[in-house]
Amino acid sequence: MGTLQKTKSKTYYESIIEKGHSRRDFMKFATFMTAYMGLESSMIGQVVKAMETKKRIPVIWEHFQECTGCSESFIRSDHPIVADLILDNISLDYSDTLMAAAGHNAEAAKHKSMEENYGNYILIVEGAIPTKDDGVYCTIAGRTAIDILKESAAGAAAILNFGSCSSFGGVQAAHPNPTGSVPVGDIIKDKPIINVPGCPPIAEVMTGVVMHYATFGTIPALDSMGRPKQFYGKRVHDSCYRRPHFDAGQFAESFDSEEAKNGHCLYKLGCRGPVTYNACGTMEWNNGLSFPIKSGYPCIGCSENNFWDNGPFVERLVNIPGMGIEATADKIGKIVVGAAIGGAAVHAVATNIAKQKEMKEAAQRGTDNEENIKA
Ligand code: FSX
Ligand code: SF4
Ligand code: F3S
């Protein structure tokens, strides 16, 4: 992988200060980003130092077959610096949704940036790539997505697939996949690829992955599906605030039931939280405001491979892997409460609630006392 400190002259810190944020805002950002990245608070100093000394990594952001929900999620982060990192502090050299330039000027700017930063930029890809009929189902400026992807990937140090479409194919690849859509990893085989799925992913997860790369110069540890373990290491079920109801066998039977209103578990309404790995229950959306289950709707497993084809939505899972049984929800409730696994499950939920609290406090607190930070 290429080195990261090249090209643009400003560091992340300089950019943030130049944008009008205070040192205190910066420290606050570094503090909660450290927590979001799943690092111990003793690592804040390292994150601060990296942001103060490392040059911004150039980013080229391609859009192919998708709904642009991932960009929307990214720019909707409630934290001002997360938004600024996206809008200009992260060297957003090319994003056909967010950049100001258009047409030939935009294409020229992209090529210039790719040449200047060859081997060093991060390529972010949103959307799947249609391959049927020579790729004609997605063209930009007269060129197919396949061509554009190959060209942009050639000079990239690493590729970040933002969203389930570029990671796994997404809705376009759902049966019968009329345009022959495939994920980036099916086309590009010679670059480090990080999948950041979700339809869309959480803004702070997207920024967290970029910050990890900027801080450590390496891609984070990935699971078997190419997802960063620090954000996708746990099931939604393990951090869900409705989990005590699951464990107690208290389920909503319909969306308009009293149980649903009272926040009971949505398992019988088809919740896929037990088989879905994502950080929604811990990080939530819009600065910790909510996530699908908190809004009263079951998880549809949007961060999992082929989630559109993984059985009908809003229909009860017949089996929960790891429970060792083809179980009904009622049985699971009793089993989990009664057996040793109950202790593990309760502990996992308690740990996640503690983590959630810690992250929220970190976001609120910032860090006034820099002497406490070991750089
Ligand atoms: Fe896909 Fe992103 Fe879903 Fe949409 O661009 S992951 S359709 S939220 O927007 O790619
Ligand atoms: Fe939460 Fe769904 Fe698990 Fe119920 S089944 S505890 S609603 S994730
Ligand atoms: Fe997606 Fe489920 Fe989270 S639907 S947003 S993984 S709660």
mmCIF file of C-alpha atoms and ligand atoms in Angstrom:
data_model
loop_
_atom_site.group_PDB
_atom_site.id
_atom_site.type_symbol
_atom_site.label_atom_id
_atom_site.label_comp_id
_atom_site.label_asym_id
_atom_site.label_seq_id
_atom_site.Cartn_x
_atom_site.Cartn_y
_atom_site.Cartn_z
ATOM 1 C CA MET A 1 0.000 0.000 0.000
ATOM 2 C CA GLY A 2 1.281 3.462 -0.788
ATOM 3 C CA THR A 3 2.274 5.911 1.896
ATOM 4 C CA LEU A 4 -0.414 8.240 3.068
ATOM 5 C CA GLN A 5 1.416 11.486 3.623
ATOM 6 C CA LYS A 6 1.650 13.010 0.226
ATOM 7 C CA THR A 7 0.134 15.640 -1.989
ATOM 8 C CA LYS A 8 -2.032 18.305 -0.308
ATOM 9 C CA SER A 9 -0.090 20.454 2.089
ATOM 10 C CA LYS A 10 -2.574 20.794 4.940
ATOM 11 C CA THR A 11 -2.939 18.449 7.846
ATOM 12 C CA TYR A 12 -6.363 17.409 9.090
ATOM 13 C CA TYR A 13 -5.871 19.660 12.097
ATOM 14 C CA GLU A 14 -4.917 22.691 10.003
ATOM 15 C CA SER A 15 -7.952 22.175 7.824
ATOM 16 C CA ILE A 16 -10.272 21.900 10.790
ATOM 17 C CA ILE A 17 -8.893 25.076 12.424
ATOM 18 C CA GLU A 18 -8.936 26.921 9.121
ATOM 19 C CA LYS A 19 -12.584 26.047 8.787
ATOM 20 C CA GLY A 20 -13.271 28.038 11.950
ATOM 21 C CA HIS A 21 -13.426 25.253 14.528
ATOM 22 C CA SER A 22 -11.652 25.741 17.846
ATOM 23 C CA ARG A 23 -8.957 23.577 19.366
ATOM 24 C CA ARG A 24 -11.601 22.413 21.798
ATOM 25 C CA ASP A 25 -13.899 21.347 18.914
ATOM 26 C CA PHE A 26 -10.988 19.453 17.434
ATOM 27 C CA MET A 27 -10.223 17.667 20.702
ATOM 28 C CA LYS A 28 -13.866 16.777 21.081
ATOM 29 C CA PHE A 29 -13.925 15.347 17.586
ATOM 30 C CA ALA A 30 -10.737 13.338 18.172
ATOM 31 C CA THR A 31 -12.170 12.028 21.449
ATOM 32 C CA PHE A 32 -15.405 10.724 20.062
ATOM 33 C CA MET A 33 -13.759 9.438 16.886
ATOM 34 C CA THR A 34 -11.400 7.412 19.064
ATOM 35 C CA ALA A 35 -14.404 5.944 20.852
ATOM 36 C CA TYR A 36 -16.221 5.294 17.586
ATOM 37 C CA MET A 37 -13.169 3.538 16.185
ATOM 38 C CA GLY A 38 -13.440 1.139 19.107
ATOM 39 C CA LEU A 39 -10.114 2.241 20.570
ATOM 40 C CA GLU A 40 -9.267 2.623 24.228
ATOM 41 C CA SER A 41 -9.313 6.201 25.499
ATOM 42 C CA SER A 42 -5.544 5.909 26.004
ATOM 43 C CA MET A 43 -5.315 6.028 22.194
ATOM 44 C CA ILE A 44 -6.767 9.547 21.931
ATOM 45 C CA GLY A 45 -3.256 11.003 21.948
ATOM 46 C CA GLN A 46 -2.263 8.934 18.947
ATOM 47 C CA VAL A 47 -5.343 9.970 17.029
ATOM 48 C CA VAL A 48 -4.733 13.641 17.926
ATOM 49 C CA LYS A 49 -1.099 13.409 16.871
ATOM 50 C CA ALA A 50 -1.988 11.784 13.563
ATOM 51 C CA MET A 51 -4.550 14.453 12.783
ATOM 52 C CA GLU A 52 -2.094 17.188 13.711
ATOM 53 C CA THR A 53 0.771 15.851 11.650
ATOM 54 C CA LYS A 54 -0.599 13.826 8.749
ATOM 55 C CA LYS A 55 -1.591 15.420 5.506
ATOM 56 C CA ARG A 56 -5.110 14.941 4.335
ATOM 57 C CA ILE A 57 -5.538 11.866 2.200
ATOM 58 C CA PRO A 58 -6.905 12.665 -1.227
ATOM 59 C CA VAL A 59 -10.225 11.000 -1.908
ATOM 60 C CA ILE A 60 -11.862 10.193 -5.207
ATOM 61 C CA TRP A 61 -15.500 9.231 -4.742
ATOM 62 C CA GLU A 62 -17.249 7.377 -7.566
ATOM 63 C CA HIS A 63 -20.981 6.807 -7.908
ATOM 64 C CA PHE A 64 -22.349 3.960 -9.945
ATOM 65 C CA GLN A 65 -25.629 2.039 -9.652
ATOM 66 C CA GLU A 66 -27.192 3.290 -6.431
ATOM 67 C CA CYS A 67 -29.609 5.706 -4.812
ATOM 68 C CA THR A 68 -27.060 8.137 -3.292
ATOM 69 C CA GLY A 69 -28.400 7.311 0.146
ATOM 70 C CA CYS A 70 -24.855 6.623 1.276
ATOM 71 C CA SER A 71 -23.771 10.187 0.436
ATOM 72 C CA GLU A 72 -26.910 11.458 2.108
ATOM 73 C CA SER A 73 -26.093 9.516 5.239
ATOM 74 C CA PHE A 74 -22.533 10.795 5.190
ATOM 75 C CA ILE A 75 -23.419 14.470 4.930
ATOM 76 C CA ARG A 76 -26.202 14.135 7.508
ATOM 77 C CA SER A 77 -23.848 13.446 10.370
ATOM 78 C CA ASP A 78 -24.815 15.713 13.211
ATOM 79 C CA HIS A 79 -21.270 16.528 14.173
ATOM 80 C CA PRO A 80 -19.976 19.640 12.370
ATOM 81 C CA ILE A 81 -16.464 18.335 11.859
ATOM 82 C CA VAL A 82 -17.676 15.040 10.413
ATOM 83 C CA ALA A 83 -19.647 17.084 7.904
ATOM 84 C CA ASP A 84 -16.696 19.367 7.170
ATOM 85 C CA LEU A 85 -14.371 16.427 6.734
ATOM 86 C CA ILE A 86 -16.689 15.269 4.024
ATOM 87 C CA LEU A 87 -17.417 18.563 2.405
ATOM 88 C CA ASP A 88 -13.880 19.763 2.090
ATOM 89 C CA ASN A 89 -11.486 18.784 4.821
ATOM 90 C CA ILE A 90 -11.096 15.291 3.533
ATOM 91 C CA SER A 91 -9.789 16.490 0.182
ATOM 92 C CA LEU A 92 -12.952 15.611 -1.611
ATOM 93 C CA ASP A 93 -11.343 15.970 -4.982
ATOM 94 C CA TYR A 94 -13.989 14.185 -6.944
ATOM 95 C CA SER A 95 -17.523 13.258 -6.015
ATOM 96 C CA ASP A 96 -20.066 13.832 -8.718
ATOM 97 C CA THR A 97 -22.742 14.417 -6.100
ATOM 98 C CA LEU A 98 -20.933 16.735 -3.702
ATOM 99 C CA MET A 99 -18.356 18.659 -5.700
ATOM 100 C CA ALA A 100 -19.115 22.086 -7.128
ATOM 101 C CA ALA A 101 -17.674 21.451 -10.604
ATOM 102 C CA ALA A 102 -19.647 19.722 -13.345
ATOM 103 C CA GLY A 103 -19.209 18.347 -16.861
ATOM 104 C CA HIS A 104 -15.816 18.505 -18.557
ATOM 105 C CA ASN A 105 -14.337 20.592 -15.743
ATOM 106 C CA ALA A 106 -15.206 17.951 -13.188
ATOM 107 C CA GLU A 107 -13.778 15.132 -15.288
ATOM 108 C CA ALA A 108 -10.601 17.151 -15.861
ATOM 109 C CA ALA A 109 -10.282 17.861 -12.122
ATOM 110 C CA LYS A 110 -10.647 14.181 -11.336
ATOM 111 C CA HIS A 111 -7.981 13.130 -13.798
ATOM 112 C CA LYS A 112 -5.627 15.822 -12.554
ATOM 113 C CA SER A 113 -6.124 14.715 -8.961
ATOM 114 C CA MET A 114 -5.654 11.045 -9.857
ATOM 115 C CA GLU A 115 -2.406 11.802 -11.683
ATOM 116 C CA GLU A 116 -0.998 14.016 -8.937
ATOM 117 C CA ASN A 117 -1.891 11.546 -6.227
ATOM 118 C CA TYR A 118 -1.268 8.326 -8.101
ATOM 119 C CA GLY A 119 -0.758 5.457 -5.676
ATOM 120 C CA ASN A 120 -1.844 7.489 -2.663
ATOM 121 C CA TYR A 121 -5.511 8.351 -2.842
ATOM 122 C CA ILE A 122 -8.425 6.502 -1.331
ATOM 123 C CA LEU A 123 -11.061 5.467 -3.811
ATOM 124 C CA ILE A 124 -14.532 5.502 -2.307
ATOM 125 C CA VAL A 125 -17.140 3.685 -4.349
ATOM 126 C CA GLU A 126 -20.880 3.967 -3.926
ATOM 127 C CA GLY A 127 -23.036 1.665 -6.004
ATOM 128 C CA ALA A 128 -22.775 -1.628 -7.818
ATOM 129 C CA ILE A 129 -21.350 -2.155 -11.296
ATOM 130 C CA PRO A 130 -23.570 -3.561 -14.049
ATOM 131 C CA THR A 131 -21.698 -5.960 -16.310
ATOM 132 C CA LYS A 132 -24.404 -7.214 -18.671
ATOM 133 C CA ASP A 133 -24.306 -6.039 -22.304
ATOM 134 C CA ASP A 134 -20.822 -4.594 -21.888
ATOM 135 C CA GLY A 135 -21.876 -2.489 -18.926
ATOM 136 C CA VAL A 136 -24.205 -0.144 -20.818
ATOM 137 C CA TYR A 137 -26.669 0.102 -17.927
ATOM 138 C CA CYS A 138 -24.526 2.608 -16.058
ATOM 139 C CA THR A 139 -22.555 5.179 -18.013
ATOM 140 C CA ILE A 140 -21.132 8.517 -16.936
ATOM 141 C CA ALA A 141 -19.753 11.037 -19.401
ATOM 142 C CA GLY A 142 -20.159 8.388 -22.099
ATOM 143 C CA ARG A 143 -18.098 5.727 -20.337
ATOM 144 C CA THR A 144 -19.250 2.599 -18.560
ATOM 145 C CA ALA A 145 -18.972 2.142 -14.826
ATOM 146 C CA ILE A 146 -16.645 -0.823 -15.445
ATOM 147 C CA ASP A 147 -14.180 1.349 -17.385
ATOM 148 C CA ILE A 148 -14.329 4.183 -14.895
ATOM 149 C CA LEU A 149 -13.864 1.865 -11.932
ATOM 150 C CA LYS A 150 -10.834 0.159 -13.465
ATOM 151 C CA GLU A 151 -9.252 3.506 -14.252
ATOM 152 C CA SER A 152 -9.908 5.014 -10.806
ATOM 153 C CA ALA A 153 -8.813 1.871 -8.992
ATOM 154 C CA ALA A 154 -5.478 1.693 -10.794
ATOM 155 C CA GLY A 155 -3.926 4.553 -8.798
ATOM 156 C CA ALA A 156 -5.739 3.963 -5.505
ATOM 157 C CA ALA A 157 -3.891 2.977 -2.343
ATOM 158 C CA ALA A 158 -7.072 1.344 -1.060
ATOM 159 C CA ILE A 159 -10.745 1.127 -1.937
ATOM 160 C CA LEU A 160 -13.562 1.821 0.478
ATOM 161 C CA ASN A 161 -16.900 0.422 -0.599
ATOM 162 C CA PHE A 162 -19.478 2.668 1.006
ATOM 163 C CA GLY A 163 -22.806 0.900 1.138
ATOM 164 C CA SER A 164 -24.148 -2.560 0.469
ATOM 165 C CA CYS A 165 -24.291 -1.924 -3.291
ATOM 166 C CA SER A 166 -20.557 -1.528 -3.873
ATOM 167 C CA SER A 167 -19.800 -4.034 -1.106
ATOM 168 C CA PHE A 168 -22.189 -6.820 -2.114
ATOM 169 C CA GLY A 169 -24.255 -5.762 -5.125
ATOM 170 C CA GLY A 170 -27.251 -4.384 -3.238
ATOM 171 C CA VAL A 171 -30.727 -4.025 -4.662
ATOM 172 C CA GLN A 172 -29.471 -3.963 -8.253
ATOM 173 C CA ALA A 173 -28.029 -7.439 -7.850
ATOM 174 C CA ALA A 174 -31.227 -8.825 -6.322
ATOM 175 C CA HIS A 175 -32.832 -11.688 -8.212
ATOM 176 C CA PRO A 176 -33.101 -11.732 -11.210
ATOM 177 C CA ASN A 177 -30.303 -9.125 -11.387
ATOM 178 C CA PRO A 178 -31.376 -7.819 -14.806
ATOM 179 C CA THR A 179 -28.253 -5.740 -15.426
ATOM 180 C CA GLY A 180 -25.716 -8.300 -14.181
ATOM 181 C CA SER A 181 -24.655 -6.079 -11.281
ATOM 182 C CA VAL A 182 -21.651 -7.070 -9.233
ATOM 183 C CA PRO A 183 -19.775 -5.592 -6.276
ATOM 184 C CA VAL A 184 -16.431 -3.813 -6.701
ATOM 185 C CA GLY A 185 -14.530 -6.832 -5.368
ATOM 186 C CA ASP A 186 -15.675 -8.923 -8.332
ATOM 187 C CA ILE A 187 -13.891 -6.579 -10.715
ATOM 188 C CA ILE A 188 -10.905 -5.222 -8.796
ATOM 189 C CA LYS A 189 -8.687 -7.955 -7.391
ATOM 190 C CA ASP A 190 -5.337 -6.264 -6.799
ATOM 191 C CA LYS A 191 -6.144 -3.576 -4.194
ATOM 192 C CA PRO A 192 -6.959 -3.607 -0.489
ATOM 193 C CA ILE A 193 -10.740 -3.347 -0.278
ATOM 194 C CA ILE A 194 -12.733 -2.403 2.810
ATOM 195 C CA ASN A 195 -16.457 -3.073 2.742
ATOM 196 C CA VAL A 196 -18.563 -0.604 4.722
ATOM 197 C CA PRO A 197 -22.035 -2.008 4.068
ATOM 198 C CA GLY A 198 -25.434 -0.861 5.175
ATOM 199 C CA CYS A 199 -28.138 0.590 2.997
ATOM 200 C CA PRO A 200 -26.940 3.135 3.849
ATOM 201 C CA PRO A 201 -24.070 2.865 6.350
ATOM 202 C CA ILE A 202 -23.849 5.063 9.447
ATOM 203 C CA ALA A 203 -22.021 8.370 8.816
ATOM 204 C CA GLU A 204 -19.713 7.999 11.798
ATOM 205 C CA VAL A 205 -18.770 4.484 10.698
ATOM 206 C CA MET A 206 -17.810 5.787 7.260
ATOM 207 C CA THR A 207 -15.758 8.608 8.782
ATOM 208 C CA GLY A 208 -14.331 6.238 11.389
ATOM 209 C CA VAL A 209 -12.964 3.928 8.700
ATOM 210 C CA VAL A 210 -11.316 6.860 6.914
ATOM 211 C CA MET A 211 -9.906 8.153 10.218
ATOM 212 C CA HIS A 212 -8.531 4.728 11.082
ATOM 213 C CA TYR A 213 -6.715 4.674 7.773
ATOM 214 C CA ALA A 214 -5.464 8.226 8.241
ATOM 215 C CA THR A 215 -4.294 7.548 11.800
ATOM 216 C CA PHE A 216 -2.595 4.206 11.415
ATOM 217 C CA GLY A 217 -1.803 4.071 7.698
ATOM 218 C CA THR A 218 -3.273 0.591 7.522
ATOM 219 C CA ILE A 219 -6.657 -0.842 6.804
ATOM 220 C CA PRO A 220 -8.492 -2.032 9.918
ATOM 221 C CA ALA A 221 -8.914 -5.706 10.796
ATOM 222 C CA LEU A 222 -11.655 -7.138 8.601
ATOM 223 C CA ASP A 223 -14.133 -9.956 9.045
ATOM 224 C CA SER A 224 -14.690 -12.720 6.493
ATOM 225 C CA MET A 225 -16.913 -10.409 4.461
ATOM 226 C CA GLY A 226 -14.342 -7.625 4.297
ATOM 227 C CA ARG A 227 -16.039 -5.460 6.950
ATOM 228 C CA PRO A 228 -14.034 -3.643 9.660
ATOM 229 C CA LYS A 229 -14.424 -5.694 12.811
ATOM 230 C CA GLN A 230 -14.526 -2.659 15.081
ATOM 231 C CA PHE A 231 -17.873 -1.632 13.589
ATOM 232 C CA TYR A 232 -19.277 -4.942 12.340
ATOM 233 C CA GLY A 233 -18.032 -7.298 15.031
ATOM 234 C CA LYS A 234 -21.362 -7.642 16.829
ATOM 235 C CA ARG A 235 -24.897 -8.482 15.875
ATOM 236 C CA VAL A 236 -27.541 -5.763 16.016
ATOM 237 C CA HIS A 237 -29.265 -8.148 18.423
ATOM 238 C CA ASP A 238 -26.340 -7.879 20.856
ATOM 239 C CA SER A 239 -26.682 -4.120 21.271
ATOM 240 C CA CYS A 240 -30.427 -3.766 20.832
ATOM 241 C CA TYR A 241 -32.196 -1.919 23.629
ATOM 242 C CA ARG A 242 -35.200 -4.273 23.118
ATOM 243 C CA ARG A 243 -33.041 -7.283 23.930
ATOM 244 C CA PRO A 244 -34.288 -7.640 27.519
ATOM 245 C CA HIS A 245 -37.767 -8.181 26.041
ATOM 246 C CA PHE A 246 -36.410 -10.859 23.710
ATOM 247 C CA ASP A 247 -34.737 -12.579 26.634
ATOM 248 C CA ALA A 248 -37.952 -12.366 28.636
ATOM 249 C CA GLY A 249 -40.017 -13.787 25.748
ATOM 250 C CA GLN A 250 -41.967 -10.537 25.295
ATOM 251 C CA PHE A 251 -42.737 -10.011 21.613
ATOM 252 C CA ALA A 252 -44.847 -7.657 19.522
ATOM 253 C CA GLU A 253 -47.234 -9.760 17.424
ATOM 254 C CA SER A 254 -48.321 -6.909 15.157
ATOM 255 C CA PHE A 255 -47.184 -3.380 14.413
ATOM 256 C CA ASP A 256 -50.284 -1.838 15.955
ATOM 257 C CA SER A 257 -50.229 -3.908 19.136
ATOM 258 C CA GLU A 258 -49.808 -2.632 22.674
ATOM 259 C CA GLU A 259 -46.612 -4.683 22.869
ATOM 260 C CA ALA A 260 -45.178 -2.850 19.872
ATOM 261 C CA LYS A 261 -46.028 0.469 21.499
ATOM 262 C CA ASN A 262 -44.390 -0.686 24.691
ATOM 263 C CA GLY A 263 -41.126 -1.429 22.924
ATOM 264 C CA HIS A 264 -41.307 -5.222 23.022
ATOM 265 C CA CYS A 265 -39.026 -7.285 20.792
ATOM 266 C CA LEU A 266 -39.731 -7.256 17.028
ATOM 267 C CA TYR A 267 -38.465 -10.779 16.386
ATOM 268 C CA LYS A 268 -41.900 -12.142 15.485
ATOM 269 C CA LEU A 269 -42.328 -9.269 13.034
ATOM 270 C CA GLY A 270 -39.314 -10.485 11.109
ATOM 271 C CA CYS A 271 -36.438 -8.692 12.807
ATOM 272 C CA ARG A 272 -33.098 -9.845 11.405
ATOM 273 C CA GLY A 273 -31.064 -8.318 14.202
ATOM 274 C CA PRO A 274 -30.044 -11.801 15.413
ATOM 275 C CA VAL A 275 -28.271 -12.525 12.109
ATOM 276 C CA THR A 276 -27.065 -9.037 11.192
ATOM 277 C CA TYR A 277 -23.676 -7.567 12.002
ATOM 278 C CA ASN A 278 -23.706 -3.783 12.275
ATOM 279 C CA ALA A 279 -23.193 -1.022 14.843
ATOM 280 C CA CYS A 280 -26.719 0.428 14.656
ATOM 281 C CA GLY A 281 -27.718 -0.441 18.219
ATOM 282 C CA THR A 282 -24.558 1.106 19.647
ATOM 283 C CA MET A 283 -23.931 4.132 17.459
ATOM 284 C CA GLU A 284 -27.423 4.761 16.146
ATOM 285 C CA TRP A 285 -28.094 7.449 13.569
ATOM 286 C CA ASN A 286 -28.232 11.233 13.583
ATOM 287 C CA ASN A 287 -25.911 11.598 16.528
ATOM 288 C CA GLY A 288 -27.396 8.747 18.484
ATOM 289 C CA LEU A 289 -31.022 9.744 17.932
ATOM 290 C CA SER A 290 -32.472 6.527 16.560
ATOM 291 C CA PHE A 291 -32.115 3.464 14.340
ATOM 292 C CA PRO A 292 -34.697 1.298 12.538
ATOM 293 C CA ILE A 293 -35.655 -0.811 15.544
ATOM 294 C CA LYS A 294 -35.991 2.251 17.760
ATOM 295 C CA SER A 295 -38.341 3.678 15.138
ATOM 296 C CA GLY A 296 -40.509 0.597 15.552
ATOM 297 C CA TYR A 297 -39.452 -1.311 12.447
ATOM 298 C CA PRO A 298 -37.587 -4.625 12.418
ATOM 299 C CA CYS A 299 -34.029 -4.747 11.161
ATOM 300 C CA ILE A 300 -33.999 -5.963 7.538
ATOM 301 C CA GLY A 301 -30.352 -6.964 7.686
ATOM 302 C CA CYS A 302 -29.160 -4.236 5.347
ATOM 303 C CA SER A 303 -25.456 -4.736 6.086
ATOM 304 C CA GLU A 304 -25.479 -8.417 5.127
ATOM 305 C CA ASN A 305 -24.550 -9.997 1.826
ATOM 306 C CA ASN A 306 -27.495 -10.277 -0.604
ATOM 307 C CA PHE A 307 -29.893 -8.926 1.981
ATOM 308 C CA TRP A 308 -32.603 -8.325 -0.590
ATOM 309 C CA ASP A 309 -32.710 -12.027 -1.404
ATOM 310 C CA ASN A 310 -32.330 -13.381 2.125
ATOM 311 C CA GLY A 311 -35.956 -14.399 2.437
ATOM 312 C CA PRO A 312 -38.974 -12.059 2.589
ATOM 313 C CA PHE A 313 -38.784 -9.023 4.844
ATOM 314 C CA VAL A 314 -41.011 -8.711 7.877
ATOM 315 C CA GLU A 315 -41.311 -12.470 8.187
ATOM 316 C CA ARG A 316 -40.080 -14.292 11.232
ATOM 317 C CA LEU A 317 -36.664 -15.929 11.056
ATOM 318 C CA VAL A 318 -37.091 -19.651 11.461
ATOM 319 C CA ASN A 319 -33.681 -20.225 12.886
ATOM 320 C CA ILE A 320 -31.260 -18.156 14.861
ATOM 321 C CA PRO A 321 -27.731 -19.387 14.268
ATOM 322 C CA GLY A 322 -25.771 -19.910 17.433
ATOM 323 C CA MET A 323 -28.798 -20.976 19.446
ATOM 324 C CA GLY A 324 -28.360 -24.519 18.137
ATOM 325 C CA ILE A 325 -32.079 -24.966 17.625
ATOM 326 C CA GLU A 326 -34.836 -24.480 15.117
ATOM 327 C CA ALA A 327 -36.611 -22.425 17.655
ATOM 328 C CA THR A 328 -39.715 -20.415 18.074
ATOM 329 C CA ALA A 329 -39.263 -17.017 19.623
ATOM 330 C CA ASP A 330 -41.056 -18.103 22.781
ATOM 331 C CA LYS A 331 -38.729 -21.039 23.276
ATOM 332 C CA ILE A 332 -35.706 -18.857 22.698
ATOM 333 C CA GLY A 333 -36.887 -16.408 25.287
ATOM 334 C CA LYS A 334 -37.191 -19.148 27.856
ATOM 335 C CA ILE A 335 -33.963 -20.826 26.863
ATOM 336 C CA VAL A 336 -31.940 -17.644 26.909
ATOM 337 C CA VAL A 337 -33.270 -16.634 30.259
ATOM 338 C CA GLY A 338 -32.845 -20.052 31.779
ATOM 339 C CA ALA A 339 -29.559 -21.293 30.409
ATOM 340 C CA ALA A 340 -25.941 -20.360 30.745
ATOM 341 C CA ILE A 341 -26.119 -18.512 27.437
ATOM 342 C CA GLY A 342 -28.468 -16.119 29.218
ATOM 343 C CA GLY A 343 -25.589 -14.878 31.310
ATOM 344 C CA ALA A 344 -23.461 -14.335 28.218
ATOM 345 C CA ALA A 345 -26.252 -12.567 26.396
ATOM 346 C CA VAL A 346 -27.083 -10.302 29.304
ATOM 347 C CA HIS A 347 -23.420 -9.516 29.705
ATOM 348 C CA ALA A 348 -23.089 -8.688 25.999
ATOM 349 C CA VAL A 349 -26.038 -6.317 26.161
ATOM 350 C CA ALA A 350 -24.754 -4.695 29.342
ATOM 351 C CA THR A 351 -21.337 -4.249 27.745
ATOM 352 C CA ASN A 352 -22.883 -2.627 24.716
ATOM 353 C CA ILE A 353 -25.032 -0.309 26.749
ATOM 354 C CA ALA A 354 -21.930 0.719 28.686
ATOM 355 C CA LYS A 355 -20.083 1.285 25.413
ATOM 356 C CA GLN A 356 -22.923 3.346 24.047
ATOM 357 C CA LYS A 357 -22.916 5.467 27.195
ATOM 358 C CA GLU A 358 -19.163 5.900 26.984
ATOM 359 C CA MET A 359 -19.351 7.065 23.375
ATOM 360 C CA LYS A 360 -22.159 9.484 24.056
ATOM 361 C CA GLU A 361 -20.253 10.908 27.008
ATOM 362 C CA ALA A 362 -17.121 11.203 24.889
ATOM 363 C CA ALA A 363 -19.059 13.106 22.261
ATOM 364 C CA GLN A 364 -20.478 15.451 24.884
ATOM 365 C CA ARG A 365 -17.361 15.862 26.912
ATOM 366 C CA GLY A 366 -14.622 16.542 24.438
ATOM 367 C CA THR A 367 -11.314 16.806 26.160
ATOM 368 C CA ASP A 368 -10.432 20.049 27.865
ATOM 369 C CA ASN A 369 -7.546 18.701 29.798
ATOM 370 C CA GLU A 370 -4.861 17.906 27.277
ATOM 371 C CA GLU A 371 -2.360 16.972 29.974
ATOM 372 C CA ASN A 372 -4.313 13.772 30.321
ATOM 373 C CA ILE A 373 -3.512 12.860 26.762
ATOM 374 C CA LYS A 374 -0.345 10.973 26.117
ATOM 375 C CA ALA A 375 0.765 11.745 22.607
HETATM 376 FE FE1 FSX B 1 -26.772 1.345 -2.187
HETATM 377 FE FE2 FSX B 1 -25.666 3.879 -1.568
HETATM 378 FE FE3 FSX B 1 -28.451 1.554 -0.392
HETATM 379 FE FE4 FSX B 1 -28.555 3.676 -1.596
HETATM 380 O O1 FSX B 1 -25.255 4.947 -2.732
HETATM 381 S S1 FSX B 1 -26.354 0.862 -0.122
HETATM 382 S S2 FSX B 1 -29.002 1.707 -2.601
HETATM 383 S S3 FSX B 1 -28.715 3.521 0.593
HETATM 384 O O2 FSX B 1 -27.175 4.776 -1.613
HETATM 385 O O3 FSX B 1 -25.335 2.412 -2.583
HETATM 386 FE FE1 SF4 B 2 -33.843 -6.242 19.003
HETATM 387 FE FE2 SF4 B 2 -34.615 -7.556 16.863
HETATM 388 FE FE3 SF4 B 2 -33.103 -8.800 18.653
HETATM 389 FE FE4 SF4 B 2 -35.645 -8.202 19.198
HETATM 390 S S1 SF4 B 2 -34.877 -9.644 17.624
HETATM 391 S S2 SF4 B 2 -33.885 -7.872 20.544
HETATM 392 S S3 SF4 B 2 -35.920 -6.232 18.165
HETATM 393 S S4 SF4 B 2 -32.519 -7.053 17.400
HETATM 394 FE FE1 F3S B 3 -29.776 -1.909 8.575
HETATM 395 FE FE2 F3S B 3 -30.730 -3.389 10.498
HETATM 396 FE FE3 F3S B 3 -29.175 -1.401 11.061
HETATM 397 S S1 F3S B 3 -31.806 -2.718 8.690
HETATM 398 S S2 F3S B 3 -29.658 0.093 9.522
HETATM 399 S S3 F3S B 3 -28.606 -3.219 9.909
HETATM 400 S S4 F3S B 3 -30.925 -2.050 12.250
#
